[in-house]
PDB file of C-alpha atoms in Angstrom:
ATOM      1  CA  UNK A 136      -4.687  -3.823  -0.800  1.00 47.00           C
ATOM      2  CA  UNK A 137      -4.110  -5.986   2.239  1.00 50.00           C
ATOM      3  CA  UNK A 138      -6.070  -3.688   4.522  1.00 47.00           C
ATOM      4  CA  UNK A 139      -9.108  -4.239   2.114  1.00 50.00           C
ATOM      5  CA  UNK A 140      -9.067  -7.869   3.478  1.00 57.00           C
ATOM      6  CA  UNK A 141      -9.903  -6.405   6.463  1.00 59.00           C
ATOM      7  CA  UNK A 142     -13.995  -6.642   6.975  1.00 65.00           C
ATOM      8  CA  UNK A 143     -14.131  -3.369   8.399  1.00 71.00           C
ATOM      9  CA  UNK A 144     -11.935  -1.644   6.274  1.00 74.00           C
ATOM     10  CA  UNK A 145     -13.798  -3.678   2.952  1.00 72.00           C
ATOM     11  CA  UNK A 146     -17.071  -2.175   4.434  1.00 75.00           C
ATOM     12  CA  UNK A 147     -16.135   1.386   4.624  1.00 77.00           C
ATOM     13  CA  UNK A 148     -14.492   1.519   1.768  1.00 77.00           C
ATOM     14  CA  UNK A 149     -18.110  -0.369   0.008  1.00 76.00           C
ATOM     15  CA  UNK A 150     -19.893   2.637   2.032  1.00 79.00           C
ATOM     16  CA  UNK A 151     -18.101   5.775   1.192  1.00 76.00           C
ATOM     17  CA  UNK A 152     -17.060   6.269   4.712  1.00 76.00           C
ATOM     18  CA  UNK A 153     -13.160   6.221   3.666  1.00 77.00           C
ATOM     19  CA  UNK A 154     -12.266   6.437   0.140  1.00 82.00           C
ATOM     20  CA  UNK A 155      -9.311   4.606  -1.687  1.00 82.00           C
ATOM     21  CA  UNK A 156      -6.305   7.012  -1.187  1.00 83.00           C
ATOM     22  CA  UNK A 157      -6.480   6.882   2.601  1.00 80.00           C
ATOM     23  CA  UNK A 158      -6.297   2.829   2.572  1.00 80.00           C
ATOM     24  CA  UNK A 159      -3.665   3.099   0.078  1.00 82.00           C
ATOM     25  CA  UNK A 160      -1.794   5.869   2.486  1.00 80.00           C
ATOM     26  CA  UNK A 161      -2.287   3.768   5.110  1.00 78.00           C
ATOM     27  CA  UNK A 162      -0.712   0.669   3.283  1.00 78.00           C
ATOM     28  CA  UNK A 163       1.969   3.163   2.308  1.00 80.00           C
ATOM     29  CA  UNK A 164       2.928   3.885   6.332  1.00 76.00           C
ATOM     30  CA  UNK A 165       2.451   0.246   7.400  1.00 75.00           C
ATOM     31  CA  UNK A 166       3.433  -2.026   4.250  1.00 76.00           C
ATOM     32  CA  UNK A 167       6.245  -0.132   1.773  1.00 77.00           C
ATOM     33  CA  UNK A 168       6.443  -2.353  -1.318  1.00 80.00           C
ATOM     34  CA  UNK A 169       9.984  -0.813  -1.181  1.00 79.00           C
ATOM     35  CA  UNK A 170      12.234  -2.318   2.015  1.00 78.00           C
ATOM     36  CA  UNK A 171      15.460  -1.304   1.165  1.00 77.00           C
ATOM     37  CA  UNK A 172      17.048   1.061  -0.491  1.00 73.00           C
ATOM     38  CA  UNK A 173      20.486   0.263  -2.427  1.00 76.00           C
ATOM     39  CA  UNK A 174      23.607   0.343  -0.339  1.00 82.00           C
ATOM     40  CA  UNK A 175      25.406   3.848   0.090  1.00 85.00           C
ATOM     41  CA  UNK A 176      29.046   4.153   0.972  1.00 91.00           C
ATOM     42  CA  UNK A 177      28.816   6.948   4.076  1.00 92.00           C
ATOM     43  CA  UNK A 178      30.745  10.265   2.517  1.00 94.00           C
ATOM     44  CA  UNK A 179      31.279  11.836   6.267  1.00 94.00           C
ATOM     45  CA  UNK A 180      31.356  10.757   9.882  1.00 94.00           C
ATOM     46  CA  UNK A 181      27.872  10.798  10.925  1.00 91.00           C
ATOM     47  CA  UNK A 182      26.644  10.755  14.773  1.00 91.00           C
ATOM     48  CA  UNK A 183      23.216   9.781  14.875  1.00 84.00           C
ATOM     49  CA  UNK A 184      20.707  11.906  16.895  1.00 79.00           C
ATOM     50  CA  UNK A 185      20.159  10.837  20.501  1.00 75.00           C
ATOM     51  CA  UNK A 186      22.442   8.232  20.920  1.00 80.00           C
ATOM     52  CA  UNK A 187      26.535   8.085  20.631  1.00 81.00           C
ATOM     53  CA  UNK A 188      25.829   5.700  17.818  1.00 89.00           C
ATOM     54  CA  UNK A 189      28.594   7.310  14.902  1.00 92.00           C
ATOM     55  CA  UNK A 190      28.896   5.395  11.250  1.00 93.00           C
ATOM     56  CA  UNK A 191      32.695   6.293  10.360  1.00 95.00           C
ATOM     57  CA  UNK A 192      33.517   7.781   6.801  1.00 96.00           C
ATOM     58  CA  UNK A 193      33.354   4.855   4.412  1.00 96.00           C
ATOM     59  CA  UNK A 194      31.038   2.549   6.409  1.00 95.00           C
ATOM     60  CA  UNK A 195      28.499   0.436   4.220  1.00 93.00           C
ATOM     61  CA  UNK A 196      24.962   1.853   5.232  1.00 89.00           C
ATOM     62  CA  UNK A 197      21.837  -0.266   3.542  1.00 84.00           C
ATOM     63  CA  UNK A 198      18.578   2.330   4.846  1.00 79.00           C
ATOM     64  CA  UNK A 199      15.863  -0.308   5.412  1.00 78.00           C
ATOM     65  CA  UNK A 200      12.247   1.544   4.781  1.00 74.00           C
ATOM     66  CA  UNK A 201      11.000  -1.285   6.411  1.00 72.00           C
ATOM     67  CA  UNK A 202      10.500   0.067   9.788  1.00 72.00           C
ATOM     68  CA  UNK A 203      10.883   3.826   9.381  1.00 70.00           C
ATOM     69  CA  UNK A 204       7.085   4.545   9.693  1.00 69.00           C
ATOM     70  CA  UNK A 205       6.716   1.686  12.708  1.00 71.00           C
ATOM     71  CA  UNK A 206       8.304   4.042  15.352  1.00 70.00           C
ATOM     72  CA  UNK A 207       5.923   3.768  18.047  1.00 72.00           C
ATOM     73  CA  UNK A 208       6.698   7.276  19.325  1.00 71.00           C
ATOM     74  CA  UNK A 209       4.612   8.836  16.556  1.00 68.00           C
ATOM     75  CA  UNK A 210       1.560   5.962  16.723  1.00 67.00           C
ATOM     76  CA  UNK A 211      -0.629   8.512  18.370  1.00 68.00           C
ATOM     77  CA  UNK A 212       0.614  11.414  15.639  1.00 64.00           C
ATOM     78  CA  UNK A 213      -0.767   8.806  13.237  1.00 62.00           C
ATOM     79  CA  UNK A 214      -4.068   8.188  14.590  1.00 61.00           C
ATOM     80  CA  UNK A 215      -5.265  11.623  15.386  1.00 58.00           C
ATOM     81  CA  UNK A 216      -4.402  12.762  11.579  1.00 59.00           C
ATOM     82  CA  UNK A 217      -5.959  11.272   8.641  1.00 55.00           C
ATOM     83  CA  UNK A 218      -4.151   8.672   6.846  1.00 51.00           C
ATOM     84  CA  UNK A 219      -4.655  10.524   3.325  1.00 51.00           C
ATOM     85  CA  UNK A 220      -4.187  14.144   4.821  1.00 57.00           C
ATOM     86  CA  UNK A 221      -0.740  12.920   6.333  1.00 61.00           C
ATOM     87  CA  UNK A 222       1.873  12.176   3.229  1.00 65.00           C
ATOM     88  CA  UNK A 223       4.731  11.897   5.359  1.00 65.00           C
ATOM     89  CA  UNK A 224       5.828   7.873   4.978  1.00 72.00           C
ATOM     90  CA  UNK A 225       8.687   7.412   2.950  1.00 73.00           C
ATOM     91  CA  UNK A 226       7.203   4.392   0.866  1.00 77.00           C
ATOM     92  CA  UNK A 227       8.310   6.815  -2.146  1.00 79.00           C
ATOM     93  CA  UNK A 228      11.677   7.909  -0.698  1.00 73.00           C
ATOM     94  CA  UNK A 229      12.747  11.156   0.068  1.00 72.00           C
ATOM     95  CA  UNK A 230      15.616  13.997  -1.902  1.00 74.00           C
ATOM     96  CA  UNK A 231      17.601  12.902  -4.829  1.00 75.00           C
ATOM     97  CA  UNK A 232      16.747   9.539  -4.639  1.00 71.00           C
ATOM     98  CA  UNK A 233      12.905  10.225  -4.333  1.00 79.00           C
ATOM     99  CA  UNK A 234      10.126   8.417  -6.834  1.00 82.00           C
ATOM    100  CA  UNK A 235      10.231  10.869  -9.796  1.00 88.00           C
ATOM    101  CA  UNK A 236       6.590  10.274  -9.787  1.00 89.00           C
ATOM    102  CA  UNK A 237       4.261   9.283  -6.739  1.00 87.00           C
ATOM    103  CA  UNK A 238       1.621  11.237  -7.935  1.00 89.00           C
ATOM    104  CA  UNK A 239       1.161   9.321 -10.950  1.00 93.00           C
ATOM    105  CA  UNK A 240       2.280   5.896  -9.118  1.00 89.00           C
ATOM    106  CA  UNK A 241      -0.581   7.174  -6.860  1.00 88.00           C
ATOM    107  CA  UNK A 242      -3.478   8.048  -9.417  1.00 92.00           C
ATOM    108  CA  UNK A 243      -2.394   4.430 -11.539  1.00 93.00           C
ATOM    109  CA  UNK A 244      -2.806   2.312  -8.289  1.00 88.00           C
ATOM    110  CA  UNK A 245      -6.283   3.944  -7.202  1.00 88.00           C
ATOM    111  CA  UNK A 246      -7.624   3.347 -11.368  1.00 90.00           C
ATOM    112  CA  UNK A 247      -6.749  -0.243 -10.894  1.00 89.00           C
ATOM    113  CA  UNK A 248      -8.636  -0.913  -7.262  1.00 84.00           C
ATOM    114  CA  UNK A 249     -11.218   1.340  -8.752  1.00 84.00           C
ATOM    115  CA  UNK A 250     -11.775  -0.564 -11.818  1.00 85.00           C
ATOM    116  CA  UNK A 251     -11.408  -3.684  -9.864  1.00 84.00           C
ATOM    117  CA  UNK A 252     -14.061  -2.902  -7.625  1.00 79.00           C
ATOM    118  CA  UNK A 253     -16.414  -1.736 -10.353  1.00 80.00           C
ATOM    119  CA  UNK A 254     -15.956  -5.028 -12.440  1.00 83.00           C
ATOM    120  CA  UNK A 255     -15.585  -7.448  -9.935  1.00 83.00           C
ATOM    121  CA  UNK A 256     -17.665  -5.928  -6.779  1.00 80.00           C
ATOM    122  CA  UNK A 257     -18.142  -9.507  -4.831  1.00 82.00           C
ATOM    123  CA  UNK A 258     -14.551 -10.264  -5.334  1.00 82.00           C
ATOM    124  CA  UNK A 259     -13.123 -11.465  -1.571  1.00 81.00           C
ATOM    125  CA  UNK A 260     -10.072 -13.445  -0.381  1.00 82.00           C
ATOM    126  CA  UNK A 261     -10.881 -17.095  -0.929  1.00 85.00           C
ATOM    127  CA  UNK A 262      -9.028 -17.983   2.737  1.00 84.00           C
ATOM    128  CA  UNK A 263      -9.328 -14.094   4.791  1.00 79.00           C
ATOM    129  CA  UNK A 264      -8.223 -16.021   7.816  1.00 80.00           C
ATOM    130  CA  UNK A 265      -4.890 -17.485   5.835  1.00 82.00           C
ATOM    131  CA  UNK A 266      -2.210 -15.418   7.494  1.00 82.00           C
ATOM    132  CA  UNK A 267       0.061 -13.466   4.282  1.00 82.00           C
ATOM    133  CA  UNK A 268       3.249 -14.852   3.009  1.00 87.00           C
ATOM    134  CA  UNK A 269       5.239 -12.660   2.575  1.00 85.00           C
ATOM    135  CA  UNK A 270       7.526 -12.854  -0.579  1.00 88.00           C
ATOM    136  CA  UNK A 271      11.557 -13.466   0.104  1.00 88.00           C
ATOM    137  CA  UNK A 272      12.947 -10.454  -1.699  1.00 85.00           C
ATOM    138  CA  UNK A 273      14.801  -8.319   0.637  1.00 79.00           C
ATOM    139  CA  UNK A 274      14.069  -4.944  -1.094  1.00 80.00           C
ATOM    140  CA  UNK A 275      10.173  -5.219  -1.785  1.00 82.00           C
ATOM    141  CA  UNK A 276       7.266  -6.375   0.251  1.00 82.00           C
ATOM    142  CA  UNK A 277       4.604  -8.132  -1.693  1.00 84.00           C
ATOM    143  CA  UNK A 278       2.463 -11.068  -0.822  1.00 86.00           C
ATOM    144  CA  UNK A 279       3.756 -14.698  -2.344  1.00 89.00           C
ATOM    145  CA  UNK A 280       0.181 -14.877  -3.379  1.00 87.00           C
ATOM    146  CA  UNK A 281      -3.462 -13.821  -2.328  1.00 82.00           C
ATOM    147  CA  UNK A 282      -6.325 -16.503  -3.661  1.00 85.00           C
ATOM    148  CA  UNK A 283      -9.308 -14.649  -4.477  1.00 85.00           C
ATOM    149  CA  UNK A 284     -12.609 -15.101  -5.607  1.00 87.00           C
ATOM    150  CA  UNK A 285     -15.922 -13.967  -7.695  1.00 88.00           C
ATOM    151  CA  UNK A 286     -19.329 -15.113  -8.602  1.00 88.00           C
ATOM    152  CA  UNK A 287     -18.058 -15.142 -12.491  1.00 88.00           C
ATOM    153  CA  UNK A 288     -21.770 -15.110 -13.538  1.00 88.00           C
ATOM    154  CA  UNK A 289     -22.398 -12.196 -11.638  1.00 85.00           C
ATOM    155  CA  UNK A 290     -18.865 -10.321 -13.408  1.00 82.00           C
ATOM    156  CA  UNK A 291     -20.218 -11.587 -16.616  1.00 83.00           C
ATOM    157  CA  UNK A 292     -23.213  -9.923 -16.317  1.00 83.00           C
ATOM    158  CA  UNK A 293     -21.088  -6.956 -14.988  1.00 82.00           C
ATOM    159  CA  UNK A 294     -19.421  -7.169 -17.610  1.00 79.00           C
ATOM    160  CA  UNK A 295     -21.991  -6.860 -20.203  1.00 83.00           C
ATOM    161  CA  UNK A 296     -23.992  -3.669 -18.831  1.00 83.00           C
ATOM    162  CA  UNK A 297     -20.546  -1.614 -18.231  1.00 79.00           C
ATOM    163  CA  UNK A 298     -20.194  -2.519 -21.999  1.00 79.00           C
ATOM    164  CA  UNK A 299     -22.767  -0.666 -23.033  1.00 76.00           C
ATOM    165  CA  UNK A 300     -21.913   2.095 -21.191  1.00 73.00           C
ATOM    166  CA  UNK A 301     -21.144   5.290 -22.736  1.00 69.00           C
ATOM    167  CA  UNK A 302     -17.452   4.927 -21.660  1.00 62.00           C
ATOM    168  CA  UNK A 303     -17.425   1.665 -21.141  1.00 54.00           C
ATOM    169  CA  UNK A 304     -16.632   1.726 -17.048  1.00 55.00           C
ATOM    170  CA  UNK A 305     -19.440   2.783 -15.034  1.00 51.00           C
TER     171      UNK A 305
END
């Protein structure tokens, strides 16, 4: 959601010119809601590639999500590819210890902007310029909080044509 507070990015979106999973795959490289992953005792010596670096059997390794998809090596990888075509961030994780469901997490997250959007189509950040702060947890990334606002007169009326709808939403 934070790139939608981007004018640009609110516009194309409004405009069909990028749809909601590539801002939300986008988020997903540049903002994981998950930062850390729970410590993991290391079962092996392990030399890390490139560098003489080694983590001895036994060490206490925390992996930090929070800057594996900020390596600026692959910035131009991630600019000539699509944001929604290119799945490879590890905001879900990755092997045994991967989301059992991104898919759904996925499909749940777009409903909700969707529905959002269709309700509430004025809705803006009260203060766009306010920089984001950020919450103190050390293993999620969320905003403390994000003021936003509506014409509520315009939602009500919103409101009252999607409910006679024949499904009620659009």
């Amino acid at each position: 959601m934070l790139l939608a507070r981007l004018e640009e990015t609110r516009g194309d979106l409004r405009g069909w010119l990028r749809d909601i999973p590539g801002v939300m795959a986008e988020v997903l490289w540049d903002h994981a809601p998950v930062q850390q992953l729970i410590a993991r005792i290391a079962t092996a010596d392990v030399v890390l590639d490139d560098t003489s670096a080694l983590i001895p059997r036994g060490s206490l390794v925390v992996p930090s999500l929070a800057g594996a998809n900020l390596d600026g090596a692959f910035d131009e990888m991630r600019k000539a590819s699509a944001y929604e075509d290119n799945g490879s961030h590890v905001a879900f994780g990755n092997g045994a210890h991967e989301c059992p469901a991104p898919e759904e997490a996925r499909v749940i997250v777009q409903g909700g902007v969707d529905r959002l959007w269709t309700r509430l189509p004025d809705i803006h950040l009260t203060h766009p310029a306010q920089a984001v702060e950020w919450g103190d947890s050390i293993l999620t990334r969320m905003p403390k909080h994000l003021s936003a606002s509506w014409d509520p007169t315009q939602a009500h009326h919103r409101g009252e044509a999607l409910a006679h709808t024949p499904t009620g939403d659009r």
